[in-house]
PDB file of C-alpha atoms in Angstrom:
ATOM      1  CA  UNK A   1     -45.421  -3.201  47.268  1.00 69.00           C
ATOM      2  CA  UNK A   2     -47.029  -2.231  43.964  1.00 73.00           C
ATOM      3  CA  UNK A   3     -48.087  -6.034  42.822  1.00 79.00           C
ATOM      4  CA  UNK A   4     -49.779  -8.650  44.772  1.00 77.00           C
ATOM      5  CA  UNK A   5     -48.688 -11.954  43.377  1.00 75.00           C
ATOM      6  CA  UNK A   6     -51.538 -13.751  44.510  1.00 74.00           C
ATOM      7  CA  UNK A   7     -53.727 -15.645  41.702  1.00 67.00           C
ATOM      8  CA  UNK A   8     -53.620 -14.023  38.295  1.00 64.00           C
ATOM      9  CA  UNK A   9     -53.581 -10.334  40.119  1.00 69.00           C
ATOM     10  CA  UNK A  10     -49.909  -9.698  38.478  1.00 75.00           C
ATOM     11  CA  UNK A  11     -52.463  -9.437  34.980  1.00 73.00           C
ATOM     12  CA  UNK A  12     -52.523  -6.025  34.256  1.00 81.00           C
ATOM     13  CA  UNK A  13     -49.068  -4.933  35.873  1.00 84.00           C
ATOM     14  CA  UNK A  14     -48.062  -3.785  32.733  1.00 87.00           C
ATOM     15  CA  UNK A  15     -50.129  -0.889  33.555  1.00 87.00           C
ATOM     16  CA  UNK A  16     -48.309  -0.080  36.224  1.00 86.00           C
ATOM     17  CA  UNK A  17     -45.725  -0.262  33.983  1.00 87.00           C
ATOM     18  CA  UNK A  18     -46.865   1.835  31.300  1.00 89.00           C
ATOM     19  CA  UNK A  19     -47.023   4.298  34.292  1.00 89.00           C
ATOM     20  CA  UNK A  20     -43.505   4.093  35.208  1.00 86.00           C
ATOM     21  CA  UNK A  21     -42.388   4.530  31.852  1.00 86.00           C
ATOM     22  CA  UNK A  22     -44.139   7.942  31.211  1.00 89.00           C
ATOM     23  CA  UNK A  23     -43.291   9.554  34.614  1.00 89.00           C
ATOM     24  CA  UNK A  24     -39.639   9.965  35.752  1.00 82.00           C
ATOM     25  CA  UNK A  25     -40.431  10.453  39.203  1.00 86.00           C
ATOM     26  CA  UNK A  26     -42.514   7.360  39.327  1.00 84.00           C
ATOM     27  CA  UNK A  27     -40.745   4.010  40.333  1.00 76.00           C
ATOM     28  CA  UNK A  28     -40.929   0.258  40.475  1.00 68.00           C
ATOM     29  CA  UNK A  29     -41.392  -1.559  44.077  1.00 71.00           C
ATOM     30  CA  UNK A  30     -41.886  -4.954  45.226  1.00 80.00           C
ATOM     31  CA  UNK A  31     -43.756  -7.605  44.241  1.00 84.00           C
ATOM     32  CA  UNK A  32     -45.576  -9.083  46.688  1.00 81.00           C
ATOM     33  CA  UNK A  33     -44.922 -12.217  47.158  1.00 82.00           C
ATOM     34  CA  UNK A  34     -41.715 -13.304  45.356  1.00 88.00           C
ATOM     35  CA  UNK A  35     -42.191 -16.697  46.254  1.00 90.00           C
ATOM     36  CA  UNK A  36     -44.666 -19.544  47.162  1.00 87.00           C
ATOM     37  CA  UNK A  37     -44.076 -20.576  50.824  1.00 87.00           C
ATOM     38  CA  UNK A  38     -44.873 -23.899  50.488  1.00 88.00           C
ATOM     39  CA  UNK A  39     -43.076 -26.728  52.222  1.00 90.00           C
ATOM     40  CA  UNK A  40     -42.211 -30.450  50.188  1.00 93.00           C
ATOM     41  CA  UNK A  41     -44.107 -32.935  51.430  1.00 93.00           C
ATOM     42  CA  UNK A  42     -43.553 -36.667  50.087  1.00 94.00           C
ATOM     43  CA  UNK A  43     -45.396 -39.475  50.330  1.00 93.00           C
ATOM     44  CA  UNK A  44     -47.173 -42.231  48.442  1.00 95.00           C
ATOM     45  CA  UNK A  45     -49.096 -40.180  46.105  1.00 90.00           C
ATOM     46  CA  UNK A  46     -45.238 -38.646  45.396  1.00 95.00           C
ATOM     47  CA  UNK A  47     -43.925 -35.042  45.979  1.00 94.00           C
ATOM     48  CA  UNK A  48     -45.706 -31.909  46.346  1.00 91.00           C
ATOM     49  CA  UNK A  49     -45.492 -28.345  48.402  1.00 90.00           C
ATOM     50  CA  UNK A  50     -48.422 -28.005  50.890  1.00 89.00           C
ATOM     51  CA  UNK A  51     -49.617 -24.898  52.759  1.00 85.00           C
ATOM     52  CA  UNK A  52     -52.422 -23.716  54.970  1.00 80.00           C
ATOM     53  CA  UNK A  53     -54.660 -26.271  55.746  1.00 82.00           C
ATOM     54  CA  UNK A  54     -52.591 -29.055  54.322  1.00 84.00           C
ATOM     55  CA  UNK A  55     -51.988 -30.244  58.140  1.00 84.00           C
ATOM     56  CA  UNK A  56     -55.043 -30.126  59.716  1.00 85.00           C
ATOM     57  CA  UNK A  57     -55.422 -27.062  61.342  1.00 86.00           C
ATOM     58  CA  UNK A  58     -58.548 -25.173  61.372  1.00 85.00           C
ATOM     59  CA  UNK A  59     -57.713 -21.899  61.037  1.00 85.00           C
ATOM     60  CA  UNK A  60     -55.355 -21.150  58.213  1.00 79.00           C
ATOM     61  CA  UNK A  61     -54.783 -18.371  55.607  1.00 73.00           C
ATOM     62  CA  UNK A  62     -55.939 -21.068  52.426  1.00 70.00           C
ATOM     63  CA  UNK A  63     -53.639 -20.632  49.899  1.00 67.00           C
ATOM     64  CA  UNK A  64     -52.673 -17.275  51.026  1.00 73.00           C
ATOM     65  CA  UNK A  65     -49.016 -18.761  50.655  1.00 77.00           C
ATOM     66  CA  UNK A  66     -49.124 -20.017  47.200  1.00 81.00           C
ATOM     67  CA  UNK A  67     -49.057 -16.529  45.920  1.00 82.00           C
ATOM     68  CA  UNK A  68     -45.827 -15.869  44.363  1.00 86.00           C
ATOM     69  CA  UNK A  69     -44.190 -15.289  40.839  1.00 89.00           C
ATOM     70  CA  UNK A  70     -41.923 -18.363  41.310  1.00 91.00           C
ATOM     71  CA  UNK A  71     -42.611 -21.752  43.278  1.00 90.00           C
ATOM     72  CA  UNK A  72     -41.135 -22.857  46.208  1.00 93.00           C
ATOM     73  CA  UNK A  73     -38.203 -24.615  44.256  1.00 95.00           C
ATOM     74  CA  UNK A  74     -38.028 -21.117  42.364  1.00 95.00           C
ATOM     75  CA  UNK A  75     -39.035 -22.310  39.628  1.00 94.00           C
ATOM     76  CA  UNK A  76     -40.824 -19.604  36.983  1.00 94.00           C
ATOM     77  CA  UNK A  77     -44.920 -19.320  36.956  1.00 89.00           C
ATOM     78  CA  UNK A  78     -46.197 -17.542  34.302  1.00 86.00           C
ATOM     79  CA  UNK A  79     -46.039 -14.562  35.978  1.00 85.00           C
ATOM     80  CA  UNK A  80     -42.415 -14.369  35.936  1.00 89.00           C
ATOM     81  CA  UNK A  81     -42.138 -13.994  31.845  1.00 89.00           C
ATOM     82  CA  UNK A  82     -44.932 -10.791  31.991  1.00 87.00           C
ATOM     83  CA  UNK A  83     -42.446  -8.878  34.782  1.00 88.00           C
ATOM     84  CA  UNK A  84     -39.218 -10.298  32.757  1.00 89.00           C
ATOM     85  CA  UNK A  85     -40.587  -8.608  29.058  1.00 89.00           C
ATOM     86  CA  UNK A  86     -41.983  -5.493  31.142  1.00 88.00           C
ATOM     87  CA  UNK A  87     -38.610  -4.493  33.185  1.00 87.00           C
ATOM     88  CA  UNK A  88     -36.009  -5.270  29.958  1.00 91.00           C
ATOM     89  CA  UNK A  89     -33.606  -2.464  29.302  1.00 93.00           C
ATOM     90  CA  UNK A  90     -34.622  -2.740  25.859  1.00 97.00           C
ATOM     91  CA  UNK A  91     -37.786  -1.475  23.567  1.00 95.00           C
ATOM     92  CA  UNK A  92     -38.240  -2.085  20.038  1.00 96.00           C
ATOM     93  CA  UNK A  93     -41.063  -0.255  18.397  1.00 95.00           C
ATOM     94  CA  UNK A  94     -41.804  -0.697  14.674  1.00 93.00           C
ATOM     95  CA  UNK A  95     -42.601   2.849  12.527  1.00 95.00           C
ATOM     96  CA  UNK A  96     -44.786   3.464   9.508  1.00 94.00           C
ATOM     97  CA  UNK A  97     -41.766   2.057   7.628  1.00 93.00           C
ATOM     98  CA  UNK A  98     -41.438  -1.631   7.873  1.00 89.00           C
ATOM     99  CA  UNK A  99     -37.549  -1.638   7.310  1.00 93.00           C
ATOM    100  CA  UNK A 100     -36.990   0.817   9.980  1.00 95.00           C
ATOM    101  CA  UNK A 101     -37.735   0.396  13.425  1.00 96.00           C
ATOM    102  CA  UNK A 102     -36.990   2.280  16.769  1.00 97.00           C
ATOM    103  CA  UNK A 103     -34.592   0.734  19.705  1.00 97.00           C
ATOM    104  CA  UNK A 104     -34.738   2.621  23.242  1.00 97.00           C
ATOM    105  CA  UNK A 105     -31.928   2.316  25.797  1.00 97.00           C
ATOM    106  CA  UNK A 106     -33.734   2.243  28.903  1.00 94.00           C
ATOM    107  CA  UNK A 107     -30.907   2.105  31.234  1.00 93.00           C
ATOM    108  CA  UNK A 108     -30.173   4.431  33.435  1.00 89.00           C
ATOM    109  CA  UNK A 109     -26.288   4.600  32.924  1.00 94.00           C
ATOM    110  CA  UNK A 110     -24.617   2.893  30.045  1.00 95.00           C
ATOM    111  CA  UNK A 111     -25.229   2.553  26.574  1.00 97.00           C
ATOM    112  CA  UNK A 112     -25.843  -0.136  24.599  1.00 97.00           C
ATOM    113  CA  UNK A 113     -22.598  -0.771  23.386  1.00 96.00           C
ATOM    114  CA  UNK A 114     -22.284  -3.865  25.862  1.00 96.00           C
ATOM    115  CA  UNK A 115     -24.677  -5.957  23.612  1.00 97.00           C
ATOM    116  CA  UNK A 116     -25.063  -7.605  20.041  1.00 97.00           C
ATOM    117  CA  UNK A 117     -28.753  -7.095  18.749  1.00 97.00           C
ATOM    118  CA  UNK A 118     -30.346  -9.394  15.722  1.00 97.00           C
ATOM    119  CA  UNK A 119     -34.099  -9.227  14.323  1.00 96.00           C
ATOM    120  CA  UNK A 120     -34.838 -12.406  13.099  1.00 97.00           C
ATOM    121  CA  UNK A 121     -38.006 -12.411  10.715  1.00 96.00           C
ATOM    122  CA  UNK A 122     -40.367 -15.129  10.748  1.00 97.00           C
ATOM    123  CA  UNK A 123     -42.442 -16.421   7.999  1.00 96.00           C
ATOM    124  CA  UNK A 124     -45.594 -18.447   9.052  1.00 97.00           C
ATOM    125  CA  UNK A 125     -43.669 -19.158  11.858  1.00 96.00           C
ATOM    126  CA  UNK A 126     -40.130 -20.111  10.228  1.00 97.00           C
ATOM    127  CA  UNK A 127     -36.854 -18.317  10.316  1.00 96.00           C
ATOM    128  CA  UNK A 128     -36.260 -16.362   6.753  1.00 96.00           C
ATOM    129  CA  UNK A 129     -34.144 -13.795   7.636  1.00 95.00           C
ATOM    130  CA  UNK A 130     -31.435 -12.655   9.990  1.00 96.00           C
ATOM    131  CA  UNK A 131     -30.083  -9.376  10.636  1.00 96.00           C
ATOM    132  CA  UNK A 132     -27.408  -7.549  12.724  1.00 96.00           C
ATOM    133  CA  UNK A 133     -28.501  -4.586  14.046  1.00 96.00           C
ATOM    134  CA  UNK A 134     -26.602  -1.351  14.648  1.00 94.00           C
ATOM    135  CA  UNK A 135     -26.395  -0.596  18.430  1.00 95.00           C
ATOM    136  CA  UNK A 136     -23.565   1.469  18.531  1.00 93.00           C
ATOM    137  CA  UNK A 137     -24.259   5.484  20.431  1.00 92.00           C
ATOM    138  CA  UNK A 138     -27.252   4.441  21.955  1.00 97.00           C
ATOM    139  CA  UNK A 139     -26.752   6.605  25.032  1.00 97.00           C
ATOM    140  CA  UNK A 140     -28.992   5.863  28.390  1.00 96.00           C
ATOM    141  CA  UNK A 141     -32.237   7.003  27.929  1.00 93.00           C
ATOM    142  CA  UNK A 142     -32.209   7.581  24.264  1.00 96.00           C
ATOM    143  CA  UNK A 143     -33.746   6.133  21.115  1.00 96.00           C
ATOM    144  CA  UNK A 144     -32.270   5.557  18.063  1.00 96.00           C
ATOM    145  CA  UNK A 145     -34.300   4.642  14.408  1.00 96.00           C
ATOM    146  CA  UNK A 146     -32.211   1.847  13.109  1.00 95.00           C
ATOM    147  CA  UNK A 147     -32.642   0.779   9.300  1.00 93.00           C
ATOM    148  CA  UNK A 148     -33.604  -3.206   8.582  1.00 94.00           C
ATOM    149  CA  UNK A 149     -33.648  -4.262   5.229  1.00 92.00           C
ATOM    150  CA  UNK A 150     -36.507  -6.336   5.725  1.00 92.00           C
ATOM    151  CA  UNK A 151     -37.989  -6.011   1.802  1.00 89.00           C
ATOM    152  CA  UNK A 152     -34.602  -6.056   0.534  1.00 87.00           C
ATOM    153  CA  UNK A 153     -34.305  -9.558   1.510  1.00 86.00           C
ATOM    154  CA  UNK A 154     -37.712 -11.331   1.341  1.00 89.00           C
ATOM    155  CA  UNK A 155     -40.683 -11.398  -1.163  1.00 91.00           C
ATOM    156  CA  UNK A 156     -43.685 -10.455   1.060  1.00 92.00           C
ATOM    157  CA  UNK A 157     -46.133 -11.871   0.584  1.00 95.00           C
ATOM    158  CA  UNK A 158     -49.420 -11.225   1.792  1.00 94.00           C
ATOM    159  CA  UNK A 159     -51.324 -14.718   2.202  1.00 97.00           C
ATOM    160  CA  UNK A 160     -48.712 -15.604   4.769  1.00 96.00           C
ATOM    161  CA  UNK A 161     -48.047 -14.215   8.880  1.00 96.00           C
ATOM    162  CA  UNK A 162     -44.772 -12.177   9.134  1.00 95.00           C
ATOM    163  CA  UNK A 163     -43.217 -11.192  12.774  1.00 95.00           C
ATOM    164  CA  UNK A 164     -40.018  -9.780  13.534  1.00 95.00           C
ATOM    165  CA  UNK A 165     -38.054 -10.913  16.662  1.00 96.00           C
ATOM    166  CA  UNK A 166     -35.498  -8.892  18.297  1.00 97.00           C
ATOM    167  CA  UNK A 167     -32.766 -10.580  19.961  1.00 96.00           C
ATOM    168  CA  UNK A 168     -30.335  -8.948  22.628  1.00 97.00           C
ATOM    169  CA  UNK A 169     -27.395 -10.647  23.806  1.00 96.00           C
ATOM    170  CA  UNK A 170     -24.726  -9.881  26.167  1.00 96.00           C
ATOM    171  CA  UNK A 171     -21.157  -9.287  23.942  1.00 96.00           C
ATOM    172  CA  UNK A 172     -19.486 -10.634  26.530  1.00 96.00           C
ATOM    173  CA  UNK A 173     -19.469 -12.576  30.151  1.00 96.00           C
ATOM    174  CA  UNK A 174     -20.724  -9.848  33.116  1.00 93.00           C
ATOM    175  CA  UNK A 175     -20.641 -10.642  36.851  1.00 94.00           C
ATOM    176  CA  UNK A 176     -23.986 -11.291  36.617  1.00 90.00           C
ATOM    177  CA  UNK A 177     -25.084 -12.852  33.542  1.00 92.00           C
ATOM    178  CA  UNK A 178     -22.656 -15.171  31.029  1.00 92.00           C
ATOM    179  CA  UNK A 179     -23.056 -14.078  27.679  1.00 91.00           C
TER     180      UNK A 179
END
């Protein structure tokens, strides 16, 4: 157990993260809890998942059950999306140049040949530009500056809020993900 789920304590697990990242003997563990254990209780005020407490009993653990990342139903809490972005196999990381940027292969094993990669630049929040990016040799554990031509396509201009998204996407279907 390296994260306890319970309220907003999963905040700063990206510094547990950050940790993992810089030392190769350090790991990740489990997050403690996965899920709410909550049971579904309907009646005229509708559905809802109930816990310590809910049934009467005086001595009880409180909410000491609704502590997980996802809800009884497994449904996603915000929690979820912080552990999703920190464990990705992929990092993009933008140099001094802003048409060059640098992608790390964080897996263990395989390169990143197995997915198509896009950065999709937004303009006060609207789509502007698309590009394919160049994924090819990206061996496990290695980073790679790729080149794109950001200022090639678009006018900058500097009254207006810029961000570039990078997209990763399976090539094809895998035994556990469809593309």
């Amino acid at each position: 157990e390296y994260s306890h789920a319970m309220g907003n304590s999963n905040g700063n697990i990206f510094k547990y993260w950050d940790a993992i990242y810089s030392y190769p003997r350090l790991q990740g563990a489990f997050i403690w809890d996965w899920v709410d254990q909550g049971l579904l209780r309907a009646n005229d005020k509708g559905s809802y998942y109930v816990y310590g407490g809910d049934f009467g009993e005086k001595i009880h653990d409180g909410n000491f059950c609704i502590n997980g990342v996802v809800t009884p139903d497994r449904k996603p809490k915000p929690g979820l999306y912080e552990i999703k972005h920190l464990s990705q196999n992929v990092k993009t990381t933008r140099t001094n140049n802003i048409n060059r940027y640098k992608v790390l292969n964080r897996n263990f094993f395989q390169s990143l040949d197995y997915l198509t990669g896009k950065c999709v630049v937004l303009e006060n929040g609207l789509n502007v530009a698309e590009f394919d990016l160049d994924l090819k040799n990206i061996k496990p554990g290695l980073e790679k500056q790729i080149s794109v031509p950001i200022t090639n396509s678009i006018d900058l201009d500097d009254k207006k809020e810029y961000f570039a998204n990078f997209v990763f996407s399976l090539k094809k279907d895998l035994p556990w993900a469809k593309k």
